[in-house]
Every structure is written in C-alpha cells, then in structure tokens.
CSV table of C-alpha atoms and ligand atoms in Angstrom, one decimal:
chain,number,residue,atom,x,y,z
A,104,MET,CA,-0.4,0.1,-0.2
A,105,ALA,CA,1.3,3.7,-0.9
A,106,PRO,CA,2.1,5.3,2.3
A,107,LYS,CA,0.0,8.1,3.5
A,108,MET,CA,0.8,11.5,2.2
A,109,PHE,CA,1.8,14.3,4.5
A,110,HIS,CA,2.0,18.4,4.1
A,111,LEU,CA,4.7,20.6,4.7
A,112,GLY,CA,5.4,23.9,5.4
A,113,TRP,CA,8.2,26.3,6.4
A,114,PHE,CA,8.0,28.6,9.6
A,115,THR,CA,10.0,31.5,9.1
A,116,ASN,CA,9.4,35.4,9.4
A,117,PHE,CA,10.9,38.8,8.2
A,118,THR,CA,14.0,39.1,10.2
A,119,THR,CA,17.3,39.6,9.1
A,120,ASP,CA,19.2,36.1,8.1
A,121,GLU,CA,21.3,34.7,10.1
A,122,TRP,CA,24.1,37.6,10.2
A,123,ASN,CA,26.9,36.2,12.2
A,124,GLY,CA,27.4,32.5,12.1
A,125,PRO,CA,30.1,30.8,10.2
A,126,PHE,CA,27.8,30.2,7.1
A,127,SER,CA,26.0,33.1,7.3
A,128,ASN,CA,27.3,36.5,5.5
A,129,GLY,CA,26.8,39.2,7.0
A,130,GLY,CA,22.9,40.3,7.1
A,131,SER,CA,21.0,40.6,4.1
A,132,PRO,CA,19.6,44.2,3.1
A,133,TRP,CA,16.0,44.5,3.6
A,134,ASN,CA,14.8,44.2,0.2
A,135,GLY,CA,13.1,40.9,0.6
A,136,LYS,CA,15.6,39.6,-1.7
A,137,PHE,CA,17.1,36.8,1.0
A,138,HIS,CA,13.6,35.8,1.4
A,139,VAL,CA,12.9,35.7,-2.1
A,140,GLU,CA,15.6,32.9,-2.7
A,141,ILE,CA,14.2,31.1,0.4
A,142,ALA,CA,10.5,31.1,-0.8
A,143,GLN,CA,12.2,29.6,-4.7
A,144,ALA,CA,13.9,26.7,-2.8
A,145,LEU,CA,11.1,26.0,-1.0
A,146,GLU,CA,8.9,26.2,-4.0
A,147,ARG,CA,11.7,23.7,-5.8
A,148,ALA,CA,10.9,21.3,-2.8
A,149,CYS,CA,7.3,21.7,-3.2
A,150,PHE,CA,6.3,23.0,0.1
A,151,ASP,CA,2.3,23.8,0.6
A,152,TYR,CA,3.5,27.3,2.3
A,153,ILE,CA,5.7,29.6,3.9
A,154,LEU,CA,4.7,31.2,6.8
A,155,LEU,CA,5.6,34.2,7.8
A,156,GLU,CA,5.3,34.8,11.5
A,157,ASP,CA,5.1,38.4,13.1
A,158,LYS,CA,4.9,40.4,16.2
A,159,LEU,CA,4.0,44.3,17.2
A,160,ALA,CA,6.4,45.3,19.8
A,161,VAL,CA,10.3,45.6,21.0
A,162,SER,CA,9.8,42.8,23.6
A,163,GLU,CA,11.4,43.8,27.0
A,164,ALA,CA,10.2,40.5,28.8
A,165,TYR,CA,13.8,39.1,29.4
A,166,GLY,CA,15.5,41.2,32.2
A,167,GLY,CA,12.8,44.2,31.5
A,168,THR,CA,15.0,45.5,28.7
A,169,SER,CA,15.3,45.2,25.1
A,170,GLU,CA,19.2,44.7,25.3
A,171,ILE,CA,19.3,40.8,24.3
A,172,TYR,CA,16.6,41.3,21.7
A,173,LEU,CA,18.2,43.9,20.0
A,174,LYS,CA,22.0,43.1,20.6
A,175,HIS,CA,21.6,39.7,18.8
A,176,ALA,CA,18.5,40.7,16.5
A,177,LEU,CA,16.9,37.7,18.1
A,178,GLY,CA,14.2,36.6,16.0
A,179,MET,CA,12.2,39.0,17.7
A,180,VAL,CA,13.1,42.5,16.4
A,181,PRO,CA,14.2,44.1,13.8
A,182,LYS,CA,11.1,42.2,12.2
A,183,HIS,CA,9.7,44.1,9.3
A,184,ASP,CA,5.8,43.9,7.7
A,185,PRO,CA,5.6,40.6,6.4
A,186,ALA,CA,2.8,41.8,4.0
A,187,PRO,CA,4.3,43.5,1.3
A,188,LEU,CA,6.9,41.0,1.4
A,189,ALA,CA,4.4,38.5,0.6
A,190,ALA,CA,3.6,40.6,-2.7
A,191,VAL,CA,6.9,40.5,-3.6
A,192,LEU,CA,7.6,36.7,-2.9
A,193,ALA,CA,3.8,36.4,-4.7
A,194,ALA,CA,5.7,37.9,-7.9
A,195,SER,CA,8.7,35.6,-7.5
A,196,THR,CA,7.1,32.3,-7.3
A,197,SER,CA,4.3,30.4,-9.1
A,198,HIS,CA,2.9,27.7,-6.6
A,199,ILE,CA,4.0,27.9,-3.2
A,200,GLY,CA,1.3,29.4,-0.8
A,201,ILE,CA,2.2,32.4,1.1
A,202,VAL,CA,1.0,32.6,4.2
A,203,VAL,CA,1.0,36.0,6.6
A,204,THR,CA,0.6,36.7,10.6
A,205,MET,CA,-1.6,39.7,10.9
A,206,SER,CA,-3.2,40.6,13.9
A,207,THR,CA,-7.0,41.1,14.8
A,208,LEU,CA,-5.2,43.5,17.4
A,209,GLY,CA,-3.7,45.6,14.3
A,210,TYR,CA,-6.0,46.4,11.6
A,211,PRO,CA,-9.4,47.1,11.3
A,212,PRO,CA,-11.5,44.5,9.2
A,213,PHE,CA,-12.1,46.0,6.6
A,214,MET,CA,-8.6,46.9,6.1
A,215,LEU,CA,-7.4,43.5,6.3
A,216,ALA,CA,-10.1,42.0,4.2
A,217,ARG,CA,-8.9,44.5,1.5
A,218,LEU,CA,-5.1,43.9,2.2
A,219,SER,CA,-5.6,40.0,2.1
A,220,SER,CA,-8.1,40.3,-1.4
A,221,THR,CA,-5.1,42.3,-3.2
A,222,ILE,CA,-2.6,39.8,-2.1
A,223,ASP,CA,-4.6,36.9,-3.1
A,224,HIS,CA,-5.2,38.4,-6.6
A,225,LEU,CA,-1.3,39.3,-6.9
A,226,SER,CA,-0.5,35.5,-5.6
A,227,GLU,CA,-3.1,34.4,-8.0
A,228,GLY,CA,-4.8,32.6,-5.5
A,229,ARG,CA,-1.8,31.5,-3.2
A,230,PHE,CA,-2.0,33.7,-0.2
A,231,GLY,CA,-2.6,32.4,3.3
A,232,TRP,CA,-3.8,34.7,6.5
A,233,ASN,CA,-2.3,33.2,10.1
A,234,ILE,CA,-5.0,34.6,12.3
A,235,VAL,CA,-3.4,35.9,15.3
A,236,THR,CA,-4.9,38.2,18.4
A,237,SER,CA,-1.7,39.7,19.6
A,238,ALA,CA,-0.1,38.3,23.0
A,239,GLU,CA,1.9,40.6,24.5
A,240,ASN,CA,1.2,44.2,26.5
A,241,SER,CA,3.5,45.9,24.8
A,242,ALA,CA,2.1,45.5,21.2
A,243,ALA,CA,-1.5,46.1,22.7
A,244,GLN,CA,0.5,49.3,23.8
A,245,ASN,CA,1.6,50.0,20.5
A,246,PHE,CA,-2.0,50.1,19.5
A,247,GLY,CA,-3.8,52.8,22.2
A,248,LEU,CA,-4.4,49.9,24.5
A,249,ASP,CA,-3.3,50.4,28.1
A,250,LYS,CA,-3.2,46.5,28.1
A,251,LEU,CA,-3.7,43.2,26.5
A,252,PRO,CA,-8.0,42.5,26.6
A,253,PRO,CA,-8.1,38.9,28.7
A,254,ARG,CA,-7.9,35.9,26.5
A,255,GLU,CA,-11.5,34.9,26.4
A,256,LEU,CA,-12.3,38.7,25.0
A,257,ARG,CA,-9.6,38.6,22.5
A,258,TYR,CA,-11.3,35.5,20.9
A,259,GLU,CA,-14.8,36.5,21.4
A,260,MET,CA,-13.6,39.9,19.5
A,261,ALA,CA,-12.2,37.6,17.0
A,262,HIS,CA,-15.0,35.5,16.1
A,263,GLU,CA,-16.8,38.7,15.4
A,264,TYR,CA,-13.8,40.1,13.7
A,265,MET,CA,-13.8,37.1,11.2
A,266,GLU,CA,-17.5,37.3,10.8
A,267,VAL,CA,-17.2,40.9,9.3
A,268,CYS,CA,-14.4,39.4,7.0
A,269,TYR,CA,-16.2,37.0,5.3
A,270,ARG,CA,-19.3,39.3,5.0
A,271,LEU,CA,-16.7,41.7,3.0
A,272,TRP,CA,-15.2,39.1,1.3
A,273,ASP,CA,-18.8,37.6,0.0
A,274,SER,CA,-19.7,41.2,-0.8
A,275,TRP,CA,-18.8,40.3,-4.0
A,276,GLY,CA,-20.8,37.6,-5.7
A,277,PRO,CA,-18.8,35.4,-7.7
A,278,ASP,CA,-19.9,36.4,-11.0
A,279,ALA,CA,-19.9,39.9,-10.0
A,280,VAL,CA,-17.1,40.8,-12.7
A,281,ILE,CA,-18.6,40.1,-16.5
A,282,LEU,CA,-16.2,42.4,-18.8
A,283,ASP,CA,-18.9,42.4,-21.3
A,284,ARG,CA,-18.0,44.9,-23.9
A,285,GLU,CA,-21.1,44.7,-26.0
A,286,ARG,CA,-23.1,46.2,-22.6
A,287,ASN,CA,-20.1,48.4,-21.9
A,288,VAL,CA,-20.4,46.8,-18.3
A,289,TYR,CA,-17.2,45.8,-16.2
A,290,ALA,CA,-19.0,45.0,-13.0
A,291,ASP,CA,-22.8,44.1,-12.4
A,292,TYR,CA,-23.7,46.8,-9.7
A,293,THR,CA,-26.3,44.1,-8.1
A,294,LYS,CA,-24.0,41.5,-7.6
A,295,VAL,CA,-21.7,43.8,-5.2
A,296,LYS,CA,-23.5,44.6,-2.2
A,297,ALA,CA,-23.5,46.4,1.3
A,298,VAL,CA,-22.8,44.6,4.2
A,299,ASN,CA,-24.0,46.6,7.3
A,300,PHE,CA,-22.1,44.6,9.9
A,301,GLU,CA,-23.0,46.1,13.2
A,302,GLY,CA,-21.6,43.8,15.8
A,303,LYS,CA,-20.4,44.3,19.6
A,304,TYR,CA,-17.2,45.3,18.9
A,305,PHE,CA,-16.8,45.9,15.1
A,306,LYS,CA,-19.1,47.7,12.5
A,307,SER,CA,-18.4,48.1,8.8
A,308,ARG,CA,-20.4,49.3,6.0
A,309,GLY,CA,-18.7,47.3,3.0
A,310,PRO,CA,-18.9,46.3,0.3
A,311,LEU,CA,-15.5,45.7,-0.3
A,312,ASN,CA,-13.7,48.0,-3.0
A,313,THR,CA,-11.8,45.3,-3.8
A,314,VAL,CA,-12.8,42.1,-6.7
A,315,ARG,CA,-14.1,39.0,-5.2
A,316,PRO,CA,-10.4,36.9,-4.1
A,317,PRO,CA,-9.2,34.2,-6.2
A,318,GLN,CA,-9.7,31.8,-2.9
A,319,GLY,CA,-13.0,33.3,-2.3
A,320,ARG,CA,-11.7,34.2,1.0
A,321,PRO,CA,-7.6,33.8,1.7
A,322,THR,CA,-6.3,30.5,3.4
A,323,LEU,CA,-6.8,30.9,6.9
A,324,VAL,CA,-4.2,29.4,9.4
A,325,GLN,CA,-4.3,29.6,12.9
A,326,ALA,CA,-2.0,28.6,16.1
A,327,GLY,CA,-4.8,27.8,18.9
A,328,GLY,CA,-3.9,26.8,22.1
A,329,SER,CA,-6.2,27.0,24.8
A,330,PRO,CA,-9.9,25.6,24.8
A,331,ALA,CA,-11.1,28.9,23.2
A,332,GLY,CA,-8.1,28.9,20.8
A,333,ARG,CA,-8.7,25.1,19.6
A,334,ASP,CA,-12.6,25.9,19.1
A,335,PHE,CA,-11.4,28.9,16.9
A,336,ALA,CA,-9.0,27.4,15.1
A,337,ALA,CA,-11.7,24.4,14.5
A,338,ARG,CA,-14.2,26.4,13.2
A,339,HIS,CA,-12.1,28.9,11.0
A,340,ALA,CA,-8.6,27.1,10.0
A,341,ASP,CA,-7.4,25.1,6.9
A,342,SER,CA,-4.4,24.6,8.4
A,343,ILE,CA,-3.3,24.7,12.3
A,344,VAL,CA,0.1,25.7,13.3
A,345,ALA,CA,0.6,22.8,16.2
A,346,ILE,CA,2.9,21.9,18.8
A,347,GLY,CA,3.0,19.2,20.9
A,348,VAL,CA,5.7,17.3,23.2
A,349,GLY,CA,6.3,13.8,22.0
A,350,THR,CA,3.8,11.8,19.5
A,351,ALA,CA,1.4,11.2,22.1
A,352,SER,CA,0.5,15.1,22.8
A,353,MET,CA,1.1,16.0,18.9
A,354,LYS,CA,-2.0,13.1,18.2
A,355,ALA,CA,-4.2,14.0,21.4
A,356,TYR,CA,-4.3,17.7,19.9
A,357,ARG,CA,-5.0,16.7,16.5
A,358,ASP,CA,-7.6,14.0,17.8
A,359,ASP,CA,-8.9,17.2,19.8
A,360,VAL,CA,-9.3,19.9,16.8
A,361,ARG,CA,-10.6,17.4,14.2
A,362,ALA,CA,-13.1,16.5,17.0
A,363,ARG,CA,-14.7,20.5,17.8
A,364,ALA,CA,-14.0,20.6,14.1
A,365,GLU,CA,-16.6,18.2,13.6
A,366,LYS,CA,-18.9,19.3,16.5
A,367,GLN,CA,-19.1,22.7,14.3
A,368,GLY,CA,-20.2,20.6,11.4
A,369,ARG,CA,-16.9,21.0,9.3
A,370,ASN,CA,-15.2,18.0,7.6
A,371,PRO,CA,-12.0,17.3,9.7
A,372,ASP,CA,-10.1,16.4,7.1
A,373,ASP,CA,-10.4,20.2,5.4
A,374,ILE,CA,-8.5,20.9,8.1
A,375,LYS,CA,-4.3,20.5,7.9
A,376,VAL,CA,-2.8,20.5,11.6
A,377,LEU,CA,1.1,20.8,10.8
A,378,PHE,CA,3.7,20.1,13.2
A,379,LEU,CA,6.3,22.9,14.1
A,380,VAL,CA,9.7,20.7,14.0
A,381,SER,CA,13.6,21.9,13.7
A,382,PRO,CA,15.5,19.1,11.9
A,383,VAL,CA,19.2,18.8,13.2
A,384,LEU,CA,20.5,17.3,9.3
A,385,GLY,CA,24.3,16.2,8.9
A,386,GLU,CA,26.0,14.4,6.3
A,387,THR,CA,25.8,11.3,9.1
A,388,ASP,CA,23.6,10.7,12.1
A,389,GLU,CA,26.8,11.0,14.0
A,390,GLU,CA,27.7,14.7,12.5
A,391,ALA,CA,24.2,15.5,13.1
A,392,GLN,CA,24.1,14.2,16.7
A,393,ALA,CA,27.2,16.5,17.3
A,394,LYS,CA,25.6,19.4,16.2
A,395,ALA,CA,22.5,19.4,18.3
A,396,ALA,CA,24.9,18.4,21.3
A,397,ARG,CA,27.5,21.3,20.2
A,398,MET,CA,23.8,23.6,19.8
A,399,SER,CA,22.4,22.5,23.2
A,400,ALA,CA,25.7,23.2,25.9
A,401,ASP,CA,26.1,26.6,24.2
A,402,PRO,CA,25.3,29.0,27.4
A,403,ASN,CA,24.6,32.0,24.6
A,404,PHE,CA,22.2,29.6,23.0
A,405,LEU,CA,20.8,28.4,26.2
A,406,GLU,CA,20.3,32.4,27.5
A,407,GLN,CA,18.9,33.2,23.4
A,408,CYS,CA,16.6,30.7,23.9
A,409,LEU,CA,15.1,31.6,26.8
A,410,ALA,CA,14.6,35.5,26.1
A,411,LEU,CA,12.9,34.1,23.1
A,412,ILE,CA,10.7,32.0,25.4
A,413,SER,CA,10.1,35.2,27.3
A,414,ALA,CA,9.1,37.7,24.6
A,415,ILE,CA,6.7,34.8,23.4
A,416,THR,CA,5.0,34.6,27.0
A,417,ASP,CA,5.4,37.7,28.8
A,418,ILE,CA,7.3,35.9,31.9
A,419,ASP,CA,10.8,37.0,32.7
A,420,PHE,CA,13.0,33.4,32.4
A,421,ALA,CA,16.1,35.6,33.9
A,422,ALA,CA,14.6,35.5,37.4
A,423,TYR,CA,15.2,31.8,37.7
A,424,ASP,CA,17.7,29.8,38.1
A,425,LEU,CA,18.7,27.3,35.1
A,426,ASP,CA,19.4,24.5,37.5
A,427,GLN,CA,16.3,24.0,39.4
A,428,PRO,CA,12.8,23.4,38.2
A,429,LEU,CA,10.3,26.1,37.7
A,430,PRO,CA,9.1,26.8,41.1
A,431,GLY,CA,5.7,26.5,40.3
A,432,ARG,CA,3.1,26.1,37.2
A,433,LEU,CA,3.4,29.6,34.9
A,434,THR,CA,0.2,31.3,34.0
A,435,THR,CA,-0.2,33.9,31.3
A,436,ASN,CA,-2.2,36.0,29.8
A,437,GLY,CA,-0.4,35.5,26.3
A,438,GLU,CA,0.6,32.5,25.0
A,439,GLN,CA,-0.5,29.5,27.3
A,440,GLY,CA,-0.4,26.7,25.1
A,441,SER,CA,3.0,27.8,23.9
A,442,LEU,CA,4.1,28.0,27.7
A,443,ASP,CA,2.8,24.8,28.8
A,444,ASN,CA,4.2,23.3,25.6
A,445,PHE,CA,7.7,24.6,27.3
A,446,GLN,CA,7.4,24.2,31.1
A,447,GLN,CA,6.1,20.6,31.0
A,448,TRP,CA,4.6,21.0,34.2
A,449,GLY,CA,5.1,18.1,36.7
A,450,SER,CA,8.4,16.7,34.7
A,451,GLY,CA,10.6,17.9,37.4
A,452,LYS,CA,13.0,19.0,34.9
A,453,THR,CA,15.4,21.5,34.9
A,454,LEU,CA,15.0,24.8,33.7
A,455,ARG,CA,17.9,24.2,31.3
A,456,GLN,CA,16.5,20.8,30.2
A,457,LEU,CA,13.5,22.4,29.3
A,458,VAL,CA,15.2,25.0,26.9
A,459,VAL,CA,17.3,21.9,25.6
A,460,ASP,CA,14.2,20.0,25.1
A,461,ALA,CA,13.0,22.7,23.4
A,462,SER,CA,15.7,22.8,20.6
A,463,GLY,CA,15.6,26.5,20.3
A,464,GLY,CA,12.1,27.4,19.8
A,465,ILE,CA,9.3,27.0,22.4
A,466,ALA,CA,9.2,23.4,22.2
A,467,ALA,CA,10.1,20.6,19.5
A,468,SER,CA,6.9,18.3,18.7
A,469,VAL,CA,9.4,15.5,18.2
A,470,PRO,CA,13.2,15.8,18.3
A,471,LEU,CA,14.6,15.0,14.5
A,472,VAL,CA,18.8,14.6,14.3
A,473,GLY,CA,20.4,12.6,11.8
A,474,CYS,CA,21.4,12.2,7.9
A,475,PRO,CA,18.4,13.2,5.5
A,476,GLU,CA,17.0,9.4,5.4
A,477,THR,CA,17.4,9.0,9.3
A,478,VAL,CA,15.3,11.9,9.9
A,479,ALA,CA,12.7,11.1,6.9
A,480,ASP,CA,12.2,7.7,8.9
A,481,GLN,CA,11.4,9.8,12.3
A,482,MET,CA,9.0,11.7,10.0
A,483,ALA,CA,7.6,9.0,8.7
A,484,GLN,CA,7.1,6.9,11.9
A,485,ALA,CA,6.1,10.5,13.8
A,486,MET,CA,3.6,10.9,10.9
A,487,GLU,CA,2.2,7.3,11.1
A,488,GLU,CA,1.7,7.6,15.4
A,489,VAL,CA,-0.1,11.2,15.3
A,490,GLY,CA,-2.3,10.2,12.1
A,491,GLY,CA,-1.3,13.3,9.8
A,492,ASP,CA,-1.6,15.9,8.3
A,493,GLY,CA,2.5,17.5,8.3
A,494,PHE,CA,5.4,19.4,9.6
A,495,LEU,CA,6.0,23.1,9.5
A,496,ILE,CA,9.9,23.3,9.3
A,497,THR,CA,11.8,26.0,11.1
A,498,THR,CA,15.0,26.5,12.8
A,499,PRO,CA,16.6,27.1,16.1
A,500,MET,CA,15.4,30.2,17.2
A,501,GLN,CA,14.7,31.3,13.7
A,502,ALA,CA,17.9,31.7,12.7
A,503,ILE,CA,17.9,31.3,8.9
A,504,ASN,CA,20.7,31.0,6.6
A,505,ARG,CA,20.6,29.4,2.9
A,506,ARG,CA,22.5,26.4,3.8
A,507,MET,CA,19.7,25.6,6.7
A,508,VAL,CA,17.3,25.6,4.1
A,509,ILE,CA,19.0,23.9,1.4
A,510,GLU,CA,19.6,21.0,3.9
A,511,VAL,CA,16.1,20.5,4.0
A,512,THR,CA,15.0,21.2,0.2
A,513,ASP,CA,17.8,19.5,-1.1
A,514,GLY,CA,18.5,16.2,1.1
A,515,LEU,CA,15.7,16.2,3.7
A,516,VAL,CA,12.7,16.6,1.1
A,517,PRO,CA,14.2,14.3,-1.7
A,518,ALA,CA,14.5,11.4,1.0
A,519,LEU,CA,11.0,12.4,1.9
A,520,GLN,CA,10.0,11.9,-1.8
A,521,ARG,CA,11.9,8.9,-2.3
A,522,ARG,CA,9.4,7.1,0.3
A,523,GLY,CA,6.5,8.7,-1.6
A,524,LEU,CA,5.6,10.7,1.4
A,525,VAL,CA,5.5,14.3,0.2
A,526,ARG,CA,4.5,16.0,-2.9
A,527,THR,CA,7.2,15.8,-5.9
A,528,SER,CA,4.7,18.3,-8.4
A,529,TYR,CA,1.8,20.9,-7.4
A,530,SER,CA,-1.4,19.1,-8.6
A,531,HIS,CA,-3.4,22.5,-8.5
A,532,LYS,CA,-2.9,26.0,-8.4
A,533,THR,CA,-4.2,27.9,-5.3
A,534,LEU,CA,-3.1,26.9,-2.0
A,535,SER,CA,-6.2,26.0,-0.2
A,536,GLU,CA,-6.8,23.2,-3.3
A,537,ASN,CA,-2.9,22.2,-2.4
A,538,LEU,CA,-4.1,22.0,1.3
A,539,ARG,CA,-6.9,19.8,0.6
A,540,ALA,CA,-5.5,17.5,-2.4
A,541,PHE,CA,-4.5,14.8,0.2
B,132,FMN,C1,3.8,28.0,16.7
B,132,FMN,C2,3.1,29.0,17.0
B,132,FMN,C3,3.5,30.1,16.2
B,132,FMN,C4,2.7,31.3,16.7
B,132,FMN,N1,3.1,32.4,15.8
B,132,FMN,C5,2.5,33.7,16.1
B,132,FMN,C6,2.9,34.8,15.7
B,132,FMN,O1,3.7,34.9,14.6
B,132,FMN,N2,2.4,35.9,16.0
B,132,FMN,C7,1.4,36.0,17.2
B,132,FMN,O2,0.9,37.0,17.4
B,132,FMN,N3,1.0,34.8,17.7
B,132,FMN,C8,1.4,33.9,17.5
B,132,FMN,N4,1.6,32.5,18.0
B,132,FMN,C9,0.1,32.7,19.0
B,132,FMN,C10,-1.2,32.3,18.8
B,132,FMN,O3,-1.6,33.1,17.9
B,132,FMN,C11,-2.1,32.1,20.1
B,132,FMN,O4,-2.1,33.4,20.5
B,132,FMN,C12,-1.4,31.4,21.2
B,132,FMN,O5,-1.1,29.9,20.6
B,132,FMN,C13,-2.2,31.0,22.0
B,132,FMN,O6,-3.2,30.5,22.3
B,132,FMN,P1,-4.1,30.3,23.1
B,132,FMN,O7,-4.2,31.8,23.6
B,132,FMN,O8,-5.3,29.6,22.7
B,132,FMN,O9,-3.4,29.9,24.3
B,132,FMN,C14,2.1,31.5,17.6
B,132,FMN,C15,1.8,30.1,18.3
B,132,FMN,C16,2.3,29.1,18.0
B,132,FMN,C17,1.9,27.8,19.1
C-alpha cells in the first residue's frame, strides 16, 4: 500500500537572515531578496506554504530590557512587515502558498479583508492569513490600549472580526465581474452588496472595494492552544500551526481539534494540522548528533532561547535558576498553550533541560536529528503515530541562512519524496486546493 502523504510548510519571519554564523554573510539588506531565494528553494521542494510569523512590539520581557533582543537581532526584532514581503514573494514564485501573520489587534477588519484580497489576487490564489490576536501587553500598547485584553475577550472579538471579514469577502458575488464589451459593463453593481455589519465590537458598511479574491477568501491559518483557541481554529482554520511534546501529545492535540471541528459541522479532513519541528541535519547521524549537542551546550544559545521564550510568553525567565525546576506552574495572558508545552509541568526537569528539549523554539514536537535518510524515517514514524497531516519546518530560534534551507530542500525533502511521503509536484493552482489535495 502506498504510504499516506503529508504536507510541508516552512515557518519563518521577516527578520534578518543569520548575520554572524560561520555559514552566513553579515545580514542581507532589507529588500526581501533573501526571502525570495528562500521561497524559491521551498517551491523547488514543493512546500505547501511559507508562513511568515509576526509580532508587533520590541520586547523587553527578558530582564526588563530590550538589550538582548536588539544586541543579537534575536528573531523578534528588527522585524519588518510581512504583508508587503508577501507581494514580493508572490511575484517571484508561482506555486507555493504564502501565509502572512496579521493581528486582529492591529488591523481594522475592512483593511485586513481588503489587503488580503489584494495579495490573493497578486499571488493568483496562493495567499494565506495566519490569524493572531496578539499576546503581549507591549503590542497592545502600540495600538493605543493600556494592556492586552484577557484571552477569552480576545477570542470573542476575533470571532466577530472573522464574521465581518467573511461578509466583506462575500460582498462581491462570484459572478460580479462580467467584462461585457457589448453592453459596456465591467461589473454588475447588483452583485456587489453592502454588508452593514453592526456587532458588539465592530461595524463596517461594505461592500469591499476590491474584487472577490481568487480563493473566495484567503486560506486561513491559526495556532490555537487554549480550549477557546482550539475552538477558534476548529471553526475557521484551513491549517493549524501546532506544537506538541512527543507524538502522544501531538496526536491528542490533532484528535481534539478534529473532534471540535466535527462538532461545528466541518469535515476535519479540511483542516491540516502541521507540527512545528526543527530538524538537525548532517551528512551522517553522528555529525548531526554532534551538531545538536554543540548547540544545546552553548551558554549563549541557552540564554537566547530563554529570551525568546520570555518574549513569546511575557514571562521574565531571567528571574529563574537554570539548574532548578520552575517553582510552580506558570500562567500568562499571552500564549498559555505554548508556555504549557515549554514548561512540561510535573516533569521535574530543570529549566536548562526544558530549554534543551525546546531545541531553539518554544517546544520541539519531535526531536529530528540525523542524516536526511534517518530524519525522513523519523518523520514517517511520527506521522504514522499522530495520524497526519504534516510538519512546519523551522530553525532554532528562527535564525536562518541559505545552508539551513538547502539541507532541507535538497537533502531531507528528496529523501521524503523517495519514500512517497510528500509531493513531487503541485497538483493545483491555489493554496487551498493544494492543502486539500490529500
Ligand atoms: C507555533 C506558534 C506560532 C505562533 N506564531 C504567532 C505569531 O507569529 N504571532 C502572534 O502574535 N502569535 C503567534 N502565536 C500565538 C497564537 O496566535 C496564539 O495566541 C497562541 O497559540 C495562544 O493560543 P491560546 O491563547 O489559545 O493559548 C503562535 C503560536 C504558536 C504555537
């Protein structure tokens, strides 16, 4: 029997490329050309999408200062706006999906619906929106709020926000543009309708002044951790950014959101849950293991990882002893699900061990270390245990250089393709169709 295929995405952002490593070259200019090369390499390897995560503040979470983030250009800052980059990537590729993170805190719904409709056209149906509500007080303060609203309220507002967007995208009927030369009519005005939305939090008259997007609406991506977040993802998402700690927790997460989707009347197969992983690749297994060991023993790496986790969770990890377990279960109004994955509460592990386990992120769904053949087998095994739907590949602390990408696109992916586990060509034109192809 042919093996069950899975999907691949790449998780990155519009930060500088790795600027001070042995295989990096000083940080590229901010003209997007580095990211164009990356997207083209990923397209060569037939990735479903490249996702550009985003945040809206300069963090001071670690030690109460922005020093560590700015000093090291630590994946959080500087961070340019991913939406214009998506337009550049769209013009330089023709198959890969381009997913951009935009916060419901930052954009009025009309503007977001219009912007995403525009990029969906520029990319001919390959645009995705990673829906986030933002999770930091500092981001909220950049937008005129005193602090971040509580999680439940953020999600309640986000549901209503989605409702406005759906109506705006639908405000142009599929057959509104008729381009009738004989009758001299571009668009049939009777098929372009006001929405007159008046909710508890948002109000928008509509119609959108952009033509209906090629996908009808952008592909929707989300990363829900809490029960409210999972319900949100189950209701709206075409693909979910997920992390687990080991295959049992990955399976539990996927089963849970699929059940929630079914309860809401959706076909769970229409939601592709992609798990974040950061493979460590070498020419041999020993070389890869040595690389992983070197990384996790480096005190700078450990401190920078903690700073990153602080920024994501709004918790100052500089205040805790690396060689002790955390003093209690930590909670946040920010990314609680991510924090729970990281803190592995009840495991008795020291903070140092937790950071090593997280392998340069907030958690590693499954550790992947070895030569391409070995890692391909590890991924196949994980997918068999989890049930599907694929992986979002990233790099430790999202530091990225060309070599890291090539190891995956020209080493790991061909090994997966030889096993029949991932696509060898794009079967459809739009991102939503490619995601649903298997
Ligand atoms: C892997 C991953 C990536 C995320 N990327 C972003 C991001 O780019 N920007 C952002 O504001 N939030 C991001 N989030 C946060 C989510 O949008 C969400 O707030 C978080 O998962 C907490 O969900 P919860 O409130 O349901 O626990 C990410 C979460 C995860 C797990």
